[in-house]
PDB file of C-alpha atoms in Angstrom:
ATOM      1  CA  GLU A1408      -1.009 -28.789   6.934  1.00  0.00           C
ATOM      2  CA  PRO A1409      -3.743 -26.224   7.651  1.00  0.00           C
ATOM      3  CA  GLU A1410      -4.673 -24.048   4.717  1.00  0.00           C
ATOM      4  CA  VAL A1411      -6.783 -21.069   3.738  1.00  0.00           C
ATOM      5  CA  THR A1412      -9.817 -22.138   1.710  1.00  0.00           C
ATOM      6  CA  GLN A1413     -11.787 -19.934  -0.643  1.00  0.00           C
ATOM      7  CA  THR A1414     -15.131 -20.395  -2.348  1.00  0.00           C
ATOM      8  CA  PRO A1415     -16.176 -20.287  -5.079  1.00  0.00           C
ATOM      9  CA  SER A1416     -13.130 -20.925  -7.230  1.00  0.00           C
ATOM     10  CA  HIS A1417     -14.745 -19.069 -10.120  1.00  0.00           C
ATOM     11  CA  GLN A1418     -17.588 -16.549 -10.082  1.00  0.00           C
ATOM     12  CA  VAL A1419     -19.157 -14.967 -13.129  1.00  0.00           C
ATOM     13  CA  THR A1420     -21.431 -11.997 -12.581  1.00  0.00           C
ATOM     14  CA  GLN A1421     -23.018  -9.211 -14.548  1.00  0.00           C
ATOM     15  CA  MET A1422     -21.941  -5.618 -14.166  1.00  0.00           C
ATOM     16  CA  GLY A1423     -23.830  -3.908 -11.377  1.00  0.00           C
ATOM     17  CA  GLN A1424     -24.514  -7.086  -9.432  1.00  0.00           C
ATOM     18  CA  GLU A1425     -23.343  -7.746  -5.898  1.00  0.00           C
ATOM     19  CA  VAL A1426     -20.918 -10.576  -5.192  1.00  0.00           C
ATOM     20  CA  ILE A1427     -19.681 -12.120  -1.985  1.00  0.00           C
ATOM     21  CA  LEU A1428     -16.392 -13.966  -1.939  1.00  0.00           C
ATOM     22  CA  ARG A1429     -15.853 -16.322   0.950  1.00  0.00           C
ATOM     23  CA  CYS A1430     -12.790 -17.449   2.832  1.00  0.00           C
ATOM     24  CA  VAL A1431     -12.030 -19.692   5.766  1.00  0.00           C
ATOM     25  CA  PRO A1432      -8.689 -18.588   7.244  1.00  0.00           C
ATOM     26  CA  ILE A1433      -6.383 -20.873   9.180  1.00  0.00           C
ATOM     27  CA  SER A1434      -8.013 -21.410  12.547  1.00  0.00           C
ATOM     28  CA  ASN A1435      -5.435 -19.971  14.948  1.00  0.00           C
ATOM     29  CA  HIS A1436      -4.619 -16.965  12.774  1.00  0.00           C
ATOM     30  CA  LEU A1437      -5.546 -13.496  13.921  1.00  0.00           C
ATOM     31  CA  TYR A1438      -4.984 -11.308  10.858  1.00  0.00           C
ATOM     32  CA  PHE A1439      -6.963 -11.629   7.654  1.00  0.00           C
ATOM     33  CA  TYR A1440      -6.407 -10.037   4.300  1.00  0.00           C
ATOM     34  CA  TRP A1441      -7.783  -9.659   0.815  1.00  0.00           C
ATOM     35  CA  TYR A1442      -5.531  -9.148  -2.171  1.00  0.00           C
ATOM     36  CA  ARG A1443      -6.317  -9.131  -5.851  1.00  0.00           C
ATOM     37  CA  GLN A1444      -4.392  -9.868  -9.018  1.00  0.00           C
ATOM     38  CA  ILE A1445      -5.653  -8.600 -12.329  1.00  0.00           C
ATOM     39  CA  LEU A1446      -4.597 -10.975 -15.095  1.00  0.00           C
ATOM     40  CA  GLY A1447      -0.918 -10.532 -15.901  1.00  0.00           C
ATOM     41  CA  GLN A1448      -0.412  -7.792 -13.324  1.00  0.00           C
ATOM     42  CA  LYS A1449       0.954  -7.384  -9.821  1.00  0.00           C
ATOM     43  CA  VAL A1450      -0.696  -8.702  -6.705  1.00  0.00           C
ATOM     44  CA  GLU A1451      -2.336  -5.723  -4.947  1.00  0.00           C
ATOM     45  CA  PHE A1452      -3.299  -5.243  -1.315  1.00  0.00           C
ATOM     46  CA  LEU A1453      -6.949  -4.466  -0.658  1.00  0.00           C
ATOM     47  CA  VAL A1454      -7.563  -4.677   3.071  1.00  0.00           C
ATOM     48  CA  SER A1455      -6.359  -6.134   6.360  1.00  0.00           C
ATOM     49  CA  PHE A1456      -8.662  -7.085   9.221  1.00  0.00           C
ATOM     50  CA  TYR A1457      -7.889  -7.700  12.858  1.00  0.00           C
ATOM     51  CA  ASN A1458      -9.994  -7.910  16.002  1.00  0.00           C
ATOM     52  CA  ASN A1459     -13.196  -7.517  14.012  1.00  0.00           C
ATOM     53  CA  GLU A1460     -12.234  -4.304  12.340  1.00  0.00           C
ATOM     54  CA  ILE A1461     -10.297  -3.052   9.353  1.00  0.00           C
ATOM     55  CA  SER A1462      -6.639  -2.375  10.190  1.00  0.00           C
ATOM     56  CA  GLU A1463      -5.568  -0.897   6.884  1.00  0.00           C
ATOM     57  CA  LYS A1464      -7.068  -0.498   3.449  1.00  0.00           C
ATOM     58  CA  SER A1465      -5.786   0.588   0.070  1.00  0.00           C
ATOM     59  CA  GLU A1466      -7.122   3.215  -2.296  1.00  0.00           C
ATOM     60  CA  ILE A1467      -8.683   0.395  -4.314  1.00  0.00           C
ATOM     61  CA  PHE A1468     -10.875  -0.534  -1.339  1.00  0.00           C
ATOM     62  CA  ASP A1469     -13.528   2.128  -1.838  1.00  0.00           C
ATOM     63  CA  ASP A1470     -17.151   2.256  -0.692  1.00  0.00           C
ATOM     64  CA  GLN A1471     -18.058  -0.520  -3.117  1.00  0.00           C
ATOM     65  CA  PHE A1472     -16.101  -2.982  -1.021  1.00  0.00           C
ATOM     66  CA  SER A1473     -16.749  -4.298   2.460  1.00  0.00           C
ATOM     67  CA  VAL A1474     -15.422  -7.112   4.597  1.00  0.00           C
ATOM     68  CA  GLU A1475     -17.029  -9.064   7.368  1.00  0.00           C
ATOM     69  CA  ARG A1476     -16.281 -11.888   9.727  1.00  0.00           C
ATOM     70  CA  PRO A1477     -19.853 -13.086  10.253  1.00  0.00           C
ATOM     71  CA  ASP A1478     -18.927 -15.982  12.524  1.00  0.00           C
ATOM     72  CA  GLY A1479     -15.844 -17.519  14.074  1.00  0.00           C
ATOM     73  CA  SER A1480     -14.560 -19.084  10.888  1.00  0.00           C
ATOM     74  CA  ASN A1481     -15.599 -17.214   7.743  1.00  0.00           C
ATOM     75  CA  PHE A1482     -14.181 -14.004   6.319  1.00  0.00           C
ATOM     76  CA  THR A1483     -16.010 -12.426   3.400  1.00  0.00           C
ATOM     77  CA  LEU A1484     -15.389  -9.754   0.802  1.00  0.00           C
ATOM     78  CA  LYS A1485     -18.474  -8.088  -0.665  1.00  0.00           C
ATOM     79  CA  ILE A1486     -18.447  -5.995  -3.815  1.00  0.00           C
ATOM     80  CA  ARG A1487     -21.738  -4.094  -3.945  1.00  0.00           C
ATOM     81  CA  SER A1488     -22.021  -3.125  -7.585  1.00  0.00           C
ATOM     82  CA  THR A1489     -19.437  -4.837  -9.715  1.00  0.00           C
ATOM     83  CA  LYS A1490     -17.667  -3.098 -12.573  1.00  0.00           C
ATOM     84  CA  LEU A1491     -15.823  -4.639 -15.501  1.00  0.00           C
ATOM     85  CA  GLU A1492     -12.513  -3.569 -13.959  1.00  0.00           C
ATOM     86  CA  ASP A1493     -13.245  -5.632 -10.853  1.00  0.00           C
ATOM     87  CA  SER A1494     -12.494  -8.746 -12.901  1.00  0.00           C
ATOM     88  CA  ALA A1495      -9.476 -10.318 -11.212  1.00  0.00           C
ATOM     89  CA  MET A1496      -8.273 -13.167  -9.063  1.00  0.00           C
ATOM     90  CA  TYR A1497      -9.080 -12.387  -5.431  1.00  0.00           C
ATOM     91  CA  PHE A1498      -6.864 -13.969  -2.824  1.00  0.00           C
ATOM     92  CA  CYS A1499      -7.680 -14.292   0.825  1.00  0.00           C
ATOM     93  CA  ALA A1500      -4.767 -14.630   3.234  1.00  0.00           C
ATOM     94  CA  SER A1501      -4.283 -15.072   6.930  1.00  0.00           C
ATOM     95  CA  SER A1502      -1.403 -14.693   9.344  1.00  0.00           C
ATOM     96  CA  GLU A1503      -0.590 -15.334  12.975  1.00  0.00           C
ATOM     97  CA  GLY A1504       0.331 -11.660  13.091  1.00  0.00           C
ATOM     98  CA  LEU A1505       3.734 -12.301  14.582  1.00  0.00           C
ATOM     99  CA  TYR A1506       6.682 -10.266  13.400  1.00  0.00           C
ATOM    100  CA  ASN A1507       8.187 -13.185  11.517  1.00  0.00           C
ATOM    101  CA  SER A1508       5.075 -14.929  10.263  1.00  0.00           C
ATOM    102  CA  PRO A1509       4.309 -15.029   6.545  1.00  0.00           C
ATOM    103  CA  LEU A1510       0.894 -14.560   5.019  1.00  0.00           C
ATOM    104  CA  HIS A1511      -0.720 -17.824   3.957  1.00  0.00           C
ATOM    105  CA  PHE A1512      -2.759 -17.394   0.804  1.00  0.00           C
ATOM    106  CA  GLY A1513      -5.777 -19.317  -0.383  1.00  0.00           C
ATOM    107  CA  ASN A1514      -6.180 -20.639  -3.926  1.00  0.00           C
ATOM    108  CA  GLY A1515      -8.159 -17.597  -4.971  1.00  0.00           C
ATOM    109  CA  THR A1516     -11.523 -16.825  -6.521  1.00  0.00           C
ATOM    110  CA  ARG A1517     -11.485 -15.809 -10.150  1.00  0.00           C
ATOM    111  CA  LEU A1518     -14.126 -13.114 -10.564  1.00  0.00           C
ATOM    112  CA  THR A1519     -15.300 -12.381 -14.080  1.00  0.00           C
ATOM    113  CA  VAL A1520     -17.613  -9.393 -14.558  1.00  0.00           C
ATOM    114  CA  THR A1521     -19.434  -9.320 -17.891  1.00  0.00           C
TER     115      THR A1521
ATOM    116  CA  GLU B1018       4.535   5.579  -2.072  1.00  0.00           C
ATOM    117  CA  LEU B1019       6.464   2.332  -1.748  1.00  0.00           C
ATOM    118  CA  LYS B1020       7.729   0.935  -5.041  1.00  0.00           C
ATOM    119  CA  VAL B1021       9.077  -2.572  -5.447  1.00  0.00           C
ATOM    120  CA  GLU B1022      10.965  -3.427  -8.609  1.00  0.00           C
ATOM    121  CA  GLN B1023      12.154  -6.853  -9.665  1.00  0.00           C
ATOM    122  CA  ASN B1024      14.552  -7.788 -12.374  1.00  0.00           C
ATOM    123  CA  PRO B1025      14.690  -9.556 -14.581  1.00  0.00           C
ATOM    124  CA  LEU B1026      10.990  -9.935 -15.337  1.00  0.00           C
ATOM    125  CA  PHE B1027      11.613 -12.943 -17.540  1.00  0.00           C
ATOM    126  CA  LEU B1028      14.335 -15.493 -16.966  1.00  0.00           C
ATOM    127  CA  SER B1029      15.025 -18.483 -19.147  1.00  0.00           C
ATOM    128  CA  MET B1030      17.605 -20.803 -17.626  1.00  0.00           C
ATOM    129  CA  GLN B1031      19.215 -24.069 -18.520  1.00  0.00           C
ATOM    130  CA  GLU B1032      19.061 -26.857 -16.011  1.00  0.00           C
ATOM    131  CA  GLY B1033      22.151 -26.921 -13.849  1.00  0.00           C
ATOM    132  CA  LYS B1034      22.895 -23.187 -14.167  1.00  0.00           C
ATOM    133  CA  ASN B1035      22.895 -20.539 -11.455  1.00  0.00           C
ATOM    134  CA  TYR B1036      21.145 -17.194 -11.530  1.00  0.00           C
ATOM    135  CA  THR B1037      19.980 -14.360  -9.295  1.00  0.00           C
ATOM    136  CA  ILE B1038      16.725 -12.409  -9.180  1.00  0.00           C
ATOM    137  CA  TYR B1039      16.931  -8.898  -7.755  1.00  0.00           C
ATOM    138  CA  CYS B1040      14.339  -6.992  -5.771  1.00  0.00           C
ATOM    139  CA  ASN B1041      14.781  -3.272  -5.083  1.00  0.00           C
ATOM    140  CA  TYR B1042      12.414  -1.245  -2.952  1.00  0.00           C
ATOM    141  CA  SER B1043      12.081   2.451  -2.414  1.00  0.00           C
ATOM    142  CA  THR B1044      11.390   3.088   1.280  1.00  0.00           C
ATOM    143  CA  THR B1045      12.646   1.704   4.562  1.00  0.00           C
ATOM    144  CA  SER B1046      11.213  -1.626   5.583  1.00  0.00           C
ATOM    145  CA  ASP B1047      12.532  -4.457   7.692  1.00  0.00           C
ATOM    146  CA  ARG B1048      10.237  -7.189   6.453  1.00  0.00           C
ATOM    147  CA  LEU B1049      10.599  -8.703   3.031  1.00  0.00           C
ATOM    148  CA  TYR B1050       8.978 -11.841   1.674  1.00  0.00           C
ATOM    149  CA  TRP B1051       9.564 -14.103  -1.292  1.00  0.00           C
ATOM    150  CA  TYR B1052       6.655 -16.030  -2.779  1.00  0.00           C
ATOM    151  CA  ARG B1053       6.347 -18.564  -5.563  1.00  0.00           C
ATOM    152  CA  GLN B1054       3.298 -18.820  -7.817  1.00  0.00           C
ATOM    153  CA  ASP B1055       2.631 -21.662 -10.250  1.00  0.00           C
ATOM    154  CA  PRO B1056       0.299 -20.867 -13.183  1.00  0.00           C
ATOM    155  CA  GLY B1057      -3.295 -20.520 -12.015  1.00  0.00           C
ATOM    156  CA  LYS B1058      -2.335 -21.301  -8.435  1.00  0.00           C
ATOM    157  CA  SER B1059      -1.957 -19.488  -5.174  1.00  0.00           C
ATOM    158  CA  LEU B1060       1.098 -17.844  -3.641  1.00  0.00           C
ATOM    159  CA  GLU B1061       3.397 -20.113  -1.702  1.00  0.00           C
ATOM    160  CA  SER B1062       5.603 -18.552   0.963  1.00  0.00           C
ATOM    161  CA  LEU B1063       9.299 -19.202   0.415  1.00  0.00           C
ATOM    162  CA  PHE B1064      11.163 -16.884   2.765  1.00  0.00           C
ATOM    163  CA  VAL B1065      10.591 -14.165   5.355  1.00  0.00           C
ATOM    164  CA  LEU B1066      13.593 -11.850   5.751  1.00  0.00           C
ATOM    165  CA  LEU B1067      13.555  -9.603   8.774  1.00  0.00           C
ATOM    166  CA  SER B1068      16.858  -7.903   9.281  1.00  0.00           C
ATOM    167  CA  ASN B1069      19.841  -6.489   7.496  1.00  0.00           C
ATOM    168  CA  GLY B1070      22.170  -9.240   6.391  1.00  0.00           C
ATOM    169  CA  ALA B1071      19.541 -11.955   6.769  1.00  0.00           C
ATOM    170  CA  VAL B1072      20.221 -14.993   4.617  1.00  0.00           C
ATOM    171  CA  LYS B1073      17.923 -17.984   4.316  1.00  0.00           C
ATOM    172  CA  GLN B1074      18.280 -21.130   2.246  1.00  0.00           C
ATOM    173  CA  GLU B1075      15.858 -23.841   1.257  1.00  0.00           C
ATOM    174  CA  GLY B1076      17.052 -26.422  -1.224  1.00  0.00           C
ATOM    175  CA  ARG B1077      18.335 -24.728  -4.380  1.00  0.00           C
ATOM    176  CA  LEU B1078      17.019 -21.288  -3.363  1.00  0.00           C
ATOM    177  CA  MET B1079      18.821 -18.774  -1.180  1.00  0.00           C
ATOM    178  CA  ALA B1080      17.465 -15.341  -0.281  1.00  0.00           C
ATOM    179  CA  SER B1081      19.282 -12.401   1.254  1.00  0.00           C
ATOM    180  CA  LEU B1082      18.379  -8.923   2.460  1.00  0.00           C
ATOM    181  CA  ASP B1083      20.408  -5.716   2.521  1.00  0.00           C
ATOM    182  CA  THR B1084      18.197  -3.099   4.174  1.00  0.00           C
ATOM    183  CA  LYS B1085      20.748  -0.324   3.679  1.00  0.00           C
ATOM    184  CA  ALA B1086      20.806  -0.871  -0.065  1.00  0.00           C
ATOM    185  CA  ARG B1087      17.043  -1.686  -0.034  1.00  0.00           C
ATOM    186  CA  LEU B1088      17.847  -4.798  -2.008  1.00  0.00           C
ATOM    187  CA  SER B1089      16.963  -8.449  -1.713  1.00  0.00           C
ATOM    188  CA  THR B1090      18.249 -11.248  -3.900  1.00  0.00           C
ATOM    189  CA  LEU B1091      16.920 -14.706  -4.650  1.00  0.00           C
ATOM    190  CA  HIS B1092      19.727 -16.946  -5.852  1.00  0.00           C
ATOM    191  CA  ILE B1093      19.000 -20.143  -7.729  1.00  0.00           C
ATOM    192  CA  THR B1094      21.658 -22.831  -7.663  1.00  0.00           C
ATOM    193  CA  ALA B1095      21.815 -25.646 -10.244  1.00  0.00           C
ATOM    194  CA  ALA B1096      18.322 -25.002 -11.554  1.00  0.00           C
ATOM    195  CA  VAL B1097      15.923 -27.874 -12.187  1.00  0.00           C
ATOM    196  CA  HIS B1098      12.699 -27.892 -14.185  1.00  0.00           C
ATOM    197  CA  ASP B1099      10.561 -28.008 -11.035  1.00  0.00           C
ATOM    198  CA  LEU B1100      11.682 -24.496 -10.179  1.00  0.00           C
ATOM    199  CA  SER B1101       9.826 -23.081 -13.198  1.00  0.00           C
ATOM    200  CA  ALA B1102       7.278 -20.627 -11.737  1.00  0.00           C
ATOM    201  CA  THR B1103       6.727 -16.924 -11.106  1.00  0.00           C
ATOM    202  CA  TYR B1104       8.649 -15.520  -8.164  1.00  0.00           C
ATOM    203  CA  PHE B1105       7.486 -12.432  -6.310  1.00  0.00           C
ATOM    204  CA  CYS B1106       9.199 -10.351  -3.696  1.00  0.00           C
ATOM    205  CA  ALA B1107       6.945  -8.335  -1.396  1.00  0.00           C
ATOM    206  CA  VAL B1108       7.738  -5.636   1.128  1.00  0.00           C
ATOM    207  CA  ASP B1109       5.637  -5.103   4.225  1.00  0.00           C
ATOM    208  CA  ASN B1110       4.395  -1.535   4.319  1.00  0.00           C
ATOM    209  CA  ALA B1111       2.057  -1.817   7.286  1.00  0.00           C
ATOM    210  CA  GLY B1112       2.016   0.906   9.896  1.00  0.00           C
ATOM    211  CA  GLY B1113       2.709   0.573  13.596  1.00  0.00           C
ATOM    212  CA  THR B1114       2.436  -2.929  14.932  1.00  0.00           C
ATOM    213  CA  SER B1115       0.200  -4.327  12.214  1.00  0.00           C
ATOM    214  CA  TYR B1116       1.620  -6.574   9.544  1.00  0.00           C
ATOM    215  CA  GLY B1117       0.783  -7.868   6.147  1.00  0.00           C
ATOM    216  CA  LYS B1118       0.151  -4.821   4.002  1.00  0.00           C
ATOM    217  CA  LEU B1119       2.427  -6.103   1.295  1.00  0.00           C
ATOM    218  CA  THR B1120       3.556  -4.265  -1.794  1.00  0.00           C
ATOM    219  CA  PHE B1121       4.510  -6.817  -4.419  1.00  0.00           C
ATOM    220  CA  GLY B1122       7.057  -6.615  -7.189  1.00  0.00           C
ATOM    221  CA  GLN B1123       5.976  -7.334 -10.745  1.00  0.00           C
ATOM    222  CA  GLY B1124       7.116 -10.922 -10.528  1.00  0.00           C
ATOM    223  CA  THR B1125       9.879 -12.808 -12.351  1.00  0.00           C
ATOM    224  CA  ILE B1126       8.721 -15.566 -14.681  1.00  0.00           C
ATOM    225  CA  LEU B1127      11.345 -18.293 -14.475  1.00  0.00           C
ATOM    226  CA  THR B1128      11.494 -21.036 -17.076  1.00  0.00           C
ATOM    227  CA  VAL B1129      14.054 -23.804 -16.689  1.00  0.00           C
ATOM    228  CA  HIS B1130      14.931 -25.720 -19.862  1.00  0.00           C
ATOM    229  CA  PRO B1131      16.645 -29.097 -20.134  1.00  0.00           C
TER     230      PRO B1131
END
């Protein structure tokens, strides 16, 4: 069964550094998403992306964050200057975008900011 | 602001017993999802509920949606150990024709004992 793949599985970075989290969505999916889950807390929406532009974004998704689909397969989340509170599990998801289609989530990247 | 509340947050069950997890949400939506998460793993889609009165079943799990009451239930029948996981409901809060801006509940940690 096709799946969403994310790399790396774990990223450790120092505060103030830039990180790029990478995702390969399911190939025939049209909508792409980033969510995050701080340890022990709810899963939170960050951003949705369709037709090479952001569809919706949350208040969390401030100027420090950006997303890109640099080629036909990858979807990336960049955090420009990481803060301690950015430490979380970041999940990429994709969807066919149909009314009844679920989001398919990747295995996540655990980001630790020290 | 959409709020999604689950209860209980912790559920300890004996094998063979039945129980129900409740998911209340605060604003109108006609798309509700149930996901399962095993420790350290990704989110696995269980059900997509799209209309009032929708009922879906898969194995020992049955989910229902009452859009008028803004309530969804996940019923577990004759629990087995393999069902131990965290269960999330999520409501789609996207605008217009876009999908996938999900607001998640806090999650219900289910533990099934022999």
